[in-house]
């Protein structure tokens, strides 16, 4: 059966042209996974707990240093939030930027390392597709996922291609912020960067603002796992994202 996708995508009416964002007043921070969905795991660590700490520290920095920006979390504790609700939180609050924070994993090698920042779009490699399939498989933990996503199959490459073909109205702005994040990871946290990439992520699909999904490193790499599980590493990653956020905000605000 050919997978289908919902037809009420709020971006469809805007997809013909890039929409220029206004002043950055509200940001939604989305720690991936949570609760019954731990994300990627090792014997010692869970993705859901690592990214929550990074997101909370990032939010604290924004509130402290940029008090004019409203910070909203999709979750602030270890609870499960459905993917469509995460983007809905951003849309309801008319957010100006959506940042979903994750930890990566490589099933084939413990040597793979580095950060990646994704925007909504068509994957160019099987590796990018695998990341999207893993993140989108979270919907299988939702009791009503068939209704919410109208038959979307997270195991189907065709479904991801169809999803990614819904062009994001804020693609250029999303890529701009993603580039700043990756540059900041290299400069301010001295992390190896694997660059800015695209794939079809359900958590980004319905957002109506610039949106990115940040993979902060590989929990399957022992060195990166130790770094990401440490308070120092979490604070450095949060600081790097904050510096990218501040640079992006300064750039966006200057246009108006």
Backbone as a ProteinNet text record, in pm:
[ID]
protein_1_A
[PRIMARY]
XXXXXXXXXXXXXXXXXXXXXXXXXXXXXXXXXXXXXXXXXXXXXXXXXXXXXXXXXXXXXXXXXXXXXXXXXXXXXXXXXXXXXXXXXXXXXXXXXXXXXXXXXXXXXXXXXXXXXXXXXXXXXXXXXXXXXXXXXXXXXXXXXXXXXXXXXXXXXXXXXXXXXXXXXXXXXXXXXXXXXXXXXXXXXXXXXXXXXXXXXXXXXXXXXXXXXXXXXXXXXXXXXXXXXXXXXXXXXXXXXXXXXXXXXXXXXXXX
[TERTIARY]
83.9	0	87.6	62	140.7	113.4	217.3	194.9	140.3	51.3	-6.2	33.7	18.5	51.5	-66.6	-81.2	-189.2	-178.9	-291.9	-294.5	-316.4	-310	-336.4	-208.3	-102.7	26.5	17.8	40	27	130.5	234.9	337.7	303.2	205.2	178.9	144.6	65.3	25.8	142.9	250.4	363	482.5	473.3	593.6	652.2	583.2	634.9	747.9	753.8	855	904.2	1028.1	1085.3	1017.2	980.7	921.3	1030.7	1041.1	1144.4	1092.7	1165.8	1119.8	1133.7	1049.8	1059.9	1156.5	1142.6	1231	1215.3	1327.3	1326.2	1289.1	1164.8	1115.1	1084.3	1053.9	1015.5	1088.1	1148.3	1214.8	1157	1134.8	1091.1	1207.1	1244	1350.4	1286.8	1326.1	1263.9	1367.1	1378	1464.3	1399.6	1468.7	1410.4	1376.7	1277.3	1241.3	1188	1205.6	1157.6	1056.8	1053.2	958.7	977.7	868.7	875.1	961.8	1004.7	1093	1229.2	1324.4	1455.8	1546.4	1509.3	1598.6	1710.8	1825.8	1940.2	1994.3	2045.1	2086.9	2217.7	2287.4	2396.3	2364	2454.5	2430.4	2425.3	2487.8	2498	2412.5	2380.2	2319.6	2201.3	2109.9	1995.2	1998.6	1970.1	1964.1	1867.2	1749.8	1645.3	1692.1	1774.4	1821.5	1935.9	2023.1	2134.3	2081.6	1990.4	1942.4	1856.1	1789.2	1711.3	1803	1915.5	2009.9	2069.7	2101.7	2155.4	2051.3	1926.7	1821	1792.8	1789.9	1762.9	1874.2	1999	2110.2	2104.9	2071.7	2057.2	1947.5	1835.6	1726.1	1765.9	1841.4	1887.7	1976.4	2065.9	2156.4	2077.8	1980.8	1902.1	1826	1762.1	1684.5	1774.3	1894.2	1985.2	2047.6	2088.9	2164.7	2080.2	1964.3	1874.9	1733.7	1713.4	1586.3	1465	1487.6	1376	1320.3	1387.3	1343.7	1264.4	1147.2	1066	1110.9	1140.1	1186.6	1075.9	1039.4	936.9	998.4	978.7	1026.5	910	934.7	832.7	819.3	927.3	925.5	1040.2	1016.2	1121.5	1152.2	1086.9	1113	1120	1145	1161	1023.6	949.1	815.7	809.7	710.3	692.9	599	642.9	560.9	553.4	432.9	418.1	481.5	529	599.6	512.8	386.3	301.9	271.5	272.9	248.5	368.2	487	606.7	600.9	569.6	557.3	434.3	328.6	207.3	234.3	318	355	419.9	511.2	579.1	480.8	390.3	293.9	195.3	145.7	49.3	109	238	304.8	367.1	340.6	393	543.5	613.7	758.4	827.9	943.5	1024.8	1137.6	1158.5	1262.8	1232.1	1254.9	1232	1361.2	1410.6	1536.8	1510.3	1521.1	1504.7	1643.6	1671	1805.3	1807.5	1906.7	1915	2059.4	2074	2204.2	2197.8	2301.3	2304.6	2354	2347.2	2396.9	2436.4	2538.3	2580.4	2574.9	2485.7	2476.5	2592.6	2670.1	2773.3	2913.7	2938.4	3074.1	3073.9	3159.9	3175.5	3274.6	3329.9	3428.1	3363.6	3242.4	3175.1	3150.8	3185.1	3168.3	3131	3099.9	3076.2	2931.5	2914.7	2782.8	2722.4	2589.9	2517.3	2397	2362.8	2240.4	2156.4	2032.4	1942.5	1836	1799.5	1680.1	1587	1462.4	1365.7	1403.5	1404.1	1437.3	1461	1496.8	1516.2	1657.1	1664.4	1793.8	1874.4	2004.2	2092.5	2171	2170.6	2243.5	2156.7	2190.2	2119.1	2140.4	2256.7	2284.1	2186.5	2160.2	2063.4	1924.2	1888.8	1759	1748.4	1855.5	1852.7	1828.7	1889.6	1868.2	1721.3	1663.8	1523.1	1431.9	1460.7	1377.4	1382.2	1500.2	1511.6	1434.6	1447.8	1376.6	1225.6	1183.3	1040.2	974	1053.1	996.8	936.2	963.3	905	752.5	693.3	547	487.1	565.3	513.9	481.9	534.2	504.2	378.5	322.9	201.3	79.1	-18.5	-133.9	-220.1	-221.6	-309.1	-229.4	-112.1	-25.9	-84.9	-163.5	-220.6	-315.5	-389.8	-480.5	-403.7	-306.7	-232.3	-151.5	-97.2	-6.7	-62.8	-188.2	-262.6	-184.5	-135.2	-72.7	74.6	138.3	282.5	356.5	443.8	520.5	665.6	713.4	851.2	957.6	918.7	1014.9	1024	938.6	932	1015.7	1116.5	1192.1	1102.9	1003.3	912.9	835.5	791.5	717.3	802.9	932.2	1021.5	1048.3	1053.2	1069.8	946.9	829.6	706.1	700.1	740	739.2	834.4	954.6	1056.7	1021.9	933.9	896.8	806.1	754.5	681.3	784	808.7	914	880.2	977.9	958.7	964.6	866.7	862.5	980.6	1045.6	1158.2	1289	1300	1417	1547.6	1555.6	1680.8	1720	1623.7	1652.7	1693.2	1630.5	1665.3	1809.4	1846.5	1983.2	2082.6	2046.5	2132.6	2162.1	2056.8	2079	2157.2	2125.6	2196.8	2346.3	2381.3	2522.7	2590.4	2520.4	2576.5	2598.3	2506.4	2521.2	2645.2	2660.5	2775.3	2907.5	2908.3	3029.6	3063.1	2962.2	2984	3031.4	2981.5	3030	3180.3	3225.8	3369.2	3449.5	3402.4	3479.2	3471.3	3350.7	3330.5	3329.9	3312.2	3316.5	3424.4	3490.5	3598.1	3551.8	3430.2	3375.4	3389	3412.6	3415.7	3276	3265.8	3135.8	3121.8	3006.2	2974.1	2888.2	2860.1	2796	2645.4	2588.7	2444.6	2386.3	2276.7	2217.3	2066.1	2002.7	1858.2	1800.1	1679.8	1604.3	1460.9	1372.2	1232.4	1201.2	1191.5	1163.9	1021.4	944.6	807.7	803.8	902.9	901.4	920.6	981.1	1001.5	893.7	823.3	737.4	630.7	561.4	449.3	486.3	611	648.4	633.3	586.8	564.7	662.7	788	896.5	1028.1	1141.2	1269.6	1289.2	1331.9	1337.5	1457.6	1523.1	1636.1	1630	1695.1	1715.9	1865.7	1913.4	2056.6	2095.9	2189.9	2248.6	2382.5	2388.7	2503	2623.7	2611.3	2723.1	2670.9	2763.6	2727.3	2744.1	2632.5	2636.8	2703.2	2711.6	2775.3	2927.5	2979.7	3124.3	3161.8	3245.5	3273.3	3324.5	3410.5	3463.2	3353.1	3269.9	3161.4	3054.5	3031.1	2934.8	2979.3	3106.7	3157.7	3145.2	3175.9	3168	3025	2931.9	2792.6	2724.4	2771.6	2712.7	2768.7	2875.6	2938.9	2874.9	2876.1	2821.9	2900.4	3032.2	3115.4	3077.6	3062.9	3026.8	2889.3	2794.2	2658.8	2657.5	2734.2	2740.3	2809.1	2914.1	2983.2	2892.7	2816.9	2727	2615.9	2562.7	2459	2513.9	2635.8	2697.7	2719	2761	2783.4	2652.3	2545.4	2415.7	2369.2	2393.4	2354.7	2426	2554.1	2629.8	2577.4	2540.7	2480	2344.6	2268.7	2138	2151.7	2245.7	2265.3	2306.6	2397.1	2440.7	2324.3	2242	2125.9	2025.3	2000.8	1907.5	1954.9	2083	2137.4	2117.5	2137.7	2124.3	1978.1	1886.9	1744.6	1690.6	1725.3	1674.3	1724.8	1844	1903.6	1833.3	1763.9	1698.9	1577.6	1507.2	1380.2	1400.5
-119.8	0	125	216.6	339.8	426.4	467.8	550.8	686.6	738.4	869.9	963.7	1091.5	1193.9	1286.8	1348.1	1443.8	1558.5	1616.2	1723.7	1861	1868.5	1995.1	2061.6	2040.7	2099	2251.5	2325	2470.4	2537.8	2464.8	2526.1	2522	2439.9	2420.5	2550.9	2637.5	2761.1	2857.5	2832.1	2925.1	2872.6	2749.3	2682.7	2739.8	2831.3	2883.8	2984	3046.1	3149.7	3147.1	3184.8	3195.7	3307	3277.6	3376.1	3432.2	3563.4	3625.2	3638.2	3580.3	3590.2	3732.6	3766.3	3897.3	3890.7	3984	3986.5	3857.9	3812.4	3685.7	3714	3686	3712.9	3585.8	3475.9	3351.9	3234	3150.2	3029.4	2909.4	2800.6	2675.6	2577.1	2526.9	2428.2	2291.9	2197	2065.1	1957.1	1915	1800.7	1673.8	1605.5	1488.6	1376.3	1295.1	1173	1205.2	1114.1	1138	1033.9	1010.5	916.5	775.7	718	580	566.5	677.9	678.1	733.4	646.5	693.4	742.2	715.7	748.8	647.1	689.3	599	575.7	454.4	417.3	339.5	351.1	259.9	201.2	123.9	67.4	175.9	289.8	393.9	517	542.5	671.3	657	755.5	765.5	899.8	896.5	1019.9	1119.8	1073.4	1162.7	1246.5	1190	1261.9	1357	1315.8	1401.7	1527.8	1510.2	1627	1718.3	1663.1	1747.4	1842.3	1790.7	1875.7	1983.1	1947.2	2046.5	2154.8	2113.8	2209.5	2302.1	2247.8	2330.4	2432.7	2391.3	2484.9	2590.7	2551.2	2647.7	2748	2700.1	2790.8	2886.3	2835.9	2921.7	3033.4	3001	3101.7	3207.6	3164.9	3260.5	3354	3298.1	3379.9	3477.9	3434.6	3517.8	3628	3595.6	3691.7	3765.8	3710.1	3775.3	3778.2	3857.8	3855.4	3895.2	3957	3993.9	3878.1	3761.5	3644.3	3551.2	3511.7	3415.1	3274.5	3192.4	3055.5	2958.7	2869.5	2768.2	2630.9	2539.9	2402.6	2311.7	2217	2117.1	2020.8	2002.5	1928.1	1977	1981	2021.8	1912.5	1796.7	1679.1	1557.1	1440.8	1319	1257.6	1322.4	1275.9	1258.5	1181	1155.2	1258.2	1321.2	1416.8	1368.9	1359.7	1313.7	1412.6	1360.7	1444.9	1558.7	1529.1	1635.2	1742	1705.2	1802.9	1895.6	1847.3	1931.5	2048.8	2019.2	2128.1	2213.1	2150.3	2225.7	2327.6	2292.1	2385.6	2509.5	2487.3	2599.5	2684.2	2620.6	2694.4	2772.9	2711.2	2780	2904.2	2896.1	3007.9	3105.4	3083.7	3170.9	3192.1	3082.6	3087.8	3139.4	3200.2	3251.3	3156.2	3053.7	2954.7	2828.8	2713.4	2583.1	2504.2	2460.8	2386.4	2253	2143.8	2010	1949.8	1906.6	1863.5	1712	1646.6	1500.3	1453.6	1323.3	1256.6	1147.1	1133.8	1041.8	903.5	809.2	673.6	611.2	528.1	455	305.6	230.5	87.4	7.8	69.4	-5.7	13.6	126	153.3	242.5	210.4	292.7	406.2	413.3	517.8	643.6	631.6	747.3	853.2	977.4	1085.6	1214	1317.3	1449.4	1494.1	1623.7	1684.8	1696	1704.2	1728.5	1814.5	1907.3	1984.3	1971.9	1927.6	1898.1	2005.6	2029.9	2106.1	2013.3	2055.3	1976.6	1977	1861.4	1853.7	1710.4	1691.7	1558.6	1508.6	1389.2	1330.9	1301.6	1321.6	1295.6	1166.1	1110.5	985.9	891.6	763.7	666.3	692.4	749	780.9	884.2	988.3	1089.7	1029.3	941	874.3	789.4	721.3	635.7	717.7	837.1	923.9	963.9	1004.2	1044.4	927.7	809.7	693	660.2	670.7	641.3	742.8	871.5	973.7	964.6	937.8	931.4	806.4	701.9	578.3	598.8	714	746.2	739.6	768.1	769.8	632.8	526	393.2	375.8	464	460.8	540.8	607.4	685.2	597.7	602.5	514	544.2	668	705.9	753.9	697.2	750.1	731.3	627.6	606.5	719.6	769	880.6	1011.8	1033	1159.5	1180.6	1072.1	1085	1017.7	975.9	924.8	824.3	722.1	612	626.4	731.1	746.2	626.2	566.3	448.3	488.9	495.2	540.6	446.7	325.3	231.8	243.7	327.7	335.6	450.3	421.7	530	619.3	561.3	640.1	741	699.8	790.8	910.4	887.8	997.7	1090.6	1035.1	1118.8	1206.9	1148.2	1225.3	1335.2	1300.1	1396.8	1512.8	1480.1	1582.3	1674	1629.9	1713.1	1829.2	1829.1	1945.1	2052.1	2143	2241.1	2336.3	2360.8	2446.4	2592.9	2671.9	2813.3	2890.1	2834.6	2902.5	2825.6	2760.4	2677.8	2755.6	2871.5	2947.2	2990.8	3035.8	3078.1	2959.4	2845.6	2725	2683.8	2686.8	2651.6	2752.9	2879.8	2984	2955.7	2928.2	2899.8	2769.7	2667.3	2539.8	2557.8	2639.8	2665.3	2733.5	2824.5	2892.7	2794.9	2699.8	2599.8	2514.3	2465.3	2379	2454.9	2578.2	2660.2	2682.5	2705.6	2730.3	2604.5	2488.4	2364.1	2349.9	2383.7	2373.2	2478	2601.6	2712.5	2718.2	2703	2727.6	2602.4	2485.1	2361.3	2266	2304.3	2224	2081.5	2071.3	1941.1	1920.5	1798.6	1770.4	1784.5	1856.3	1880.5	1797.6	1734.3	1659.4	1741.5	1867.1	1960.9	1972.3	2055.7	2078.5	1981.1	1915.6	1813.5	1832	1755.7	1760.3	1619.9	1610.3	1485.3	1517.1	1418.6	1439.4	1400.5	1500.3	1475.6	1519.5	1429.6	1464.2	1577.9	1584.8	1688.5	1828.1	1836.9	1965.3	1995	1893.5	1902.4	2010.4	2017.6	2109.9	2242.3	2262.6	2389	2503.4	2617.7	2734	2845.3	2806.5	2899.6	2828.9	2901.4	2834.7	2725.1	2606.8	2490.6	2403.7	2351.6	2261.3	2146.7	2037.9	1925	1907.4	1920.4	1918.1	1781.7	1715.5	1592.4	1630	1622.9	1678.4	1585.3	1464.6	1371.2	1229	1132.8	991.2	923.5	876.7	806.8	669.6	620.8	492.7	504.3	626.1	649	669.9	585.2	593.8	730.8	794.3	925.3	1030.3	1028.3	1126	1097.9	972.6	940.6	1000.9	983.2	1040.3	1191.9	1252.4	1398.6	1446.9	1386.1	1431.2	1400.4	1299.3	1263.8	1347.9	1423	1503.6	1641.6	1699	1833.8	1934.1	1916.4	2007.1	1999.8	1878.7	1862.8	1920	1895.1	1947	2099.4	2158.1	2304.5	2362.8	2295.3	2344	2337.1	2229.9	2217.9	2322.6	2342.6	2444.5	2582.8	2608.8	2738.4	2759.3	2653.3	2664.2	2694.4	2626.8	2653.7	2794.6	2837	2972	3077.5	3060	3157.8	3163.4	3047.8	3046.1	3115.9	3091.8	3154.7	3306.1	3354.1	3498.8	3562	3495.6	3547.7	3551.6	3447.5	3442.9	3551.1	3568.4	3671.1	3810.4	3837	3967.2	3991.6	3888.3	3899.4	3923.4	3847.6	3860	3995.1	4035.6	4162.6	4281.5	4268.8	4383	4408.6	4306.7	4319.5	4406.8	4399.5	4472.7	4623.2
0	0	0	-88.5	-95.2	26.7	100.6	218.4	178.9	261.4	235.9	347.3	321.1	418.4	435.2	551.6	571.9	473	439	341.1	404.3	537.8	605.5	652.7	577.1	611.8	602.2	713.5	708.5	621.2	579.7	496.3	347.5	311.3	167.9	96.2	159.8	95.2	81.5	157.5	157.4	80.5	28.7	-15.6	-145.4	-211.3	-336.3	-316.3	-198.8	-177.5	-34.2	-17.4	115.9	193.4	317.9	405.6	495.4	500.4	583.1	726.8	824.2	962.5	1015.4	1113.5	1178.2	1294.4	1386.1	1502	1582.8	1640.2	1713.5	1859	1892.6	2027.5	2106.6	2035.9	2102.9	2040	2124.1	2076.3	2150.1	2077.9	2139.8	2135.8	2252.6	2265.9	2289.2	2206.6	2207.9	2239	2366.8	2397.6	2341.3	2252.2	2187	2283.9	2242.2	2314.9	2455.6	2550.8	2685.9	2732	2862.8	2920.9	2869.4	2814.3	2764.1	2640.4	2585.4	2468.4	2508.6	2543.2	2589.4	2477.6	2352.3	2242.1	2233.2	2181.3	2174.5	2314.7	2338.7	2474.2	2473.7	2586.4	2618.9	2756.3	2810.5	2943.7	3050.5	3023.3	3126	3098.4	2973.9	2941	2844.9	2856.8	2768.7	2697.2	2568.8	2491.1	2552.8	2594.8	2644.4	2762.5	2848.8	2966.8	2933.1	2842.3	2801.5	2733.8	2637.6	2561.8	2647.9	2748.5	2838.9	2914.5	2961.1	3034.6	2944.1	2820.7	2727	2699.8	2675	2644.3	2761.9	2883	3000.2	3022.6	3000.1	3014.2	2904.2	2783	2673.5	2706.5	2755.6	2792.2	2903	2999.4	3109	3056.7	2963.1	2907	2830.6	2752.8	2675	2768.3	2870.2	2964.6	3038.7	3073.1	3151.2	3068.1	2945.8	2866.4	2763.3	2730.1	2634.3	2693.9	2798.4	2871.7	2787.7	2672.7	2587.2	2506.3	2512.1	2436.1	2527.5	2482.8	2556.2	2519.9	2621	2599.8	2641.8	2551.1	2578.8	2553.2	2646.6	2631.9	2592.8	2502	2474	2591.6	2664.4	2790	2876.9	3007.4	3100.8	3200.9	3184.7	3267.9	3176.4	3233.2	3154.4	3125.1	3035	2997	2845.9	2800.7	2658.3	2597.3	2489.9	2415.4	2271.2	2215.9	2077.8	1980.4	1868.3	1771.6	1720.4	1688.4	1634.1	1738.8	1866.5	1971.8	1989.2	1962.4	1975.5	1876.9	1751.6	1654.4	1683.3	1734.8	1767.6	1878.9	1974.7	2082	2021.1	1926.8	1861.8	1782.4	1710.8	1629.5	1715.2	1823	1910.1	1973.4	2004.4	2070.3	1971.1	1841.4	1736	1751.3	1771.1	1790.6	1664.8	1684.9	1574.7	1536.6	1620.2	1593.6	1673.9	1611.8	1676.3	1670.6	1786.6	1794.9	1863.8	1789	1845.1	1866.5	1989.1	2027.6	2048.3	1987.5	1990.4	2007.9	2028.6	2029.6	1923.3	1845.3	1732.8	1774.5	1681.3	1704.9	1572.8	1575.3	1456.4	1487.2	1421.3	1448	1391.1	1300.9	1230	1284.7	1356.5	1402.6	1525.7	1621	1740.5	1717.3	1597.2	1567.4	1508.2	1458.2	1397.2	1504.1	1470.8	1568.7	1496	1575	1519.1	1529.4	1512.9	1519	1378.8	1372.5	1248.3	1282.6	1194.9	1213.7	1088	1106.9	995.5	979.1	854.2	820.9	744.2	730.1	655.7	508.3	446.3	305.1	262.8	137.9	82.6	114.7	172.8	207.8	81.6	91.3	-22.9	-5.9	115.4	140.7	223	218.1	299.6	448.4	481.6	620.8	674.1	594.7	635.8	650.1	556.8	562.8	689.1	723.5	843.2	969.2	975.7	1092.3	1100.6	987.7	986.6	1022.4	968	997.9	1146.2	1205.7	1348.6	1432.3	1397.6	1474.5	1452.3	1330.5	1300.8	1357.6	1385.4	1439.7	1578.4	1639	1769.9	1763.7	1647.8	1639.5	1670.2	1656.3	1685.4	1833.1	1916.6	2059.7	2093.7	1993.8	2015	1987.1	2076.5	2065.4	1943.6	1898.3	1787.2	1666.9	1643.9	1538.2	1398.9	1378.6	1245.2	1207.9	1306.8	1281.9	1269.8	1360	1361.1	1234	1178.3	1063.8	938.4	944.2	828.9	745.6	810.2	739.9	712.6	764.2	742.2	800.6	721.5	762.9	784	910.2	934.7	880	837.7	779	627	568	422.3	366.8	284.4	219.5	134.7	67.7	-16.1	67.6	186.3	272.9	311.1	335.3	372.2	254.7	135.3	17	-1.9	14.5	2	107.6	228.8	337.5	308.3	265.2	242.7	126.2	36.9	-77.1	-39.3	83.9	131.7	167.7	77.2	97.6	212.4	296.2	412.8	370.2	414.7	377.1	432.9	535.5	598.7	576.1	460.4	433.3	443.1	377.6	377.7	518.3	596.5	733.3	819.8	797.5	872.7	843.5	716	677.6	735.4	733.9	789.4	936.7	1013.7	1155.4	1173.4	1095.1	1104.9	1079.8	981.7	953.2	1070.9	1134.5	1251.2	1365.6	1383.4	1489.4	1465.2	1343	1314	1325.5	1279.1	1292.1	1438.5	1520.3	1662.9	1734.1	1693.9	1753.7	1731.9	1611.2	1581.2	1656.3	1656.8	1713	1865.2	1919.7	2062	2149.1	2087.5	2165.3	2114.3	2005.2	1946.5	1916.2	1861.3	1823.6	1673.4	1629.8	1485.4	1427	1317.5	1254.7	1127.9	1113.2	992.8	897	937.1	846.1	860.3	773.1	766.6	664.9	702.1	616.6	610.7	522.3	508.8	513.3	566.7	566.2	607	590.2	623.6	767	854.8	996.1	1029.7	1088.7	1126.4	1226.6	1315.4	1418.4	1358.6	1240.6	1173.1	1069.7	1026	908.1	920.4	1033.9	1045.3	1113.3	1145.4	1208.1	1108.2	1156.9	1070	1105.1	1124.1	1153	1118.6	1111.4	1090.6	1196.2	1151.8	1240.3	1205.5	1308.9	1288.1	1388.1	1352.2	1442	1458.2	1581.9	1610.6	1668.2	1603.5	1656.9	1720.5	1852.7	1926.5	1933.6	1882.4	1885.9	1890.1	1889.2	1882	2017	2071.3	2199.4	2183.8	2059.4	2032.4	2024.4	2025.8	2031.9	2178.6	2237.3	2381.1	2425.4	2344.8	2381.8	2379.9	2277.2	2270.7	2375.5	2405.5	2510.6	2643.9	2678	2803.9	2803.7	2690.9	2680.6	2696.3	2622.5	2625	2757.9	2827.7	2957	3071.3	3043.3	3148.5	3155.9	3274.6	3290.6	3206.8	3201.2	3121.5	2973.9	2923	2782.8	2751.8	2838.1	2818.5	2818.9	2911.3	2918.1	2795.3	2746.2	2626.4	2504	2491.6	2377	2384.5	2505.1	2522.5	2490.8	2533.4	2505.6	2356.3	2287.1	2142.5	2069.7	2108.1	2045	2080.3	2204.5	2245	2161	2137.4	2058.1	1914.8	1861.5	1727.5	1730.7	1836.8	1851.7	1858.5	1935.8	1950.7	1818	1746.4	1616.5	1518.2	1519.1	1430.2	1468.4	1597.3	1643.8	1602.6	1622.4	1583.9	1434.4	1354.6	1209.6	1170.3	1228.2	1196.8	1242	1362.9	1416.7	1337.9	1280.6	1208.2	1075.5	1023.4	893	900.7	1014.1	1025.1	1026.2
[MASK]
++++++++++++++++++++++++++++++++++++++++++++++++++++++++++++++++++++++++++++++++++++++++++++++++++++++++++++++++++++++++++++++++++++++++++++++++++++++++++++++++++++++++++++++++++++++++++++++++++++++++++++++++++++++++++++++++++++++++++++++++++++++++++++++++

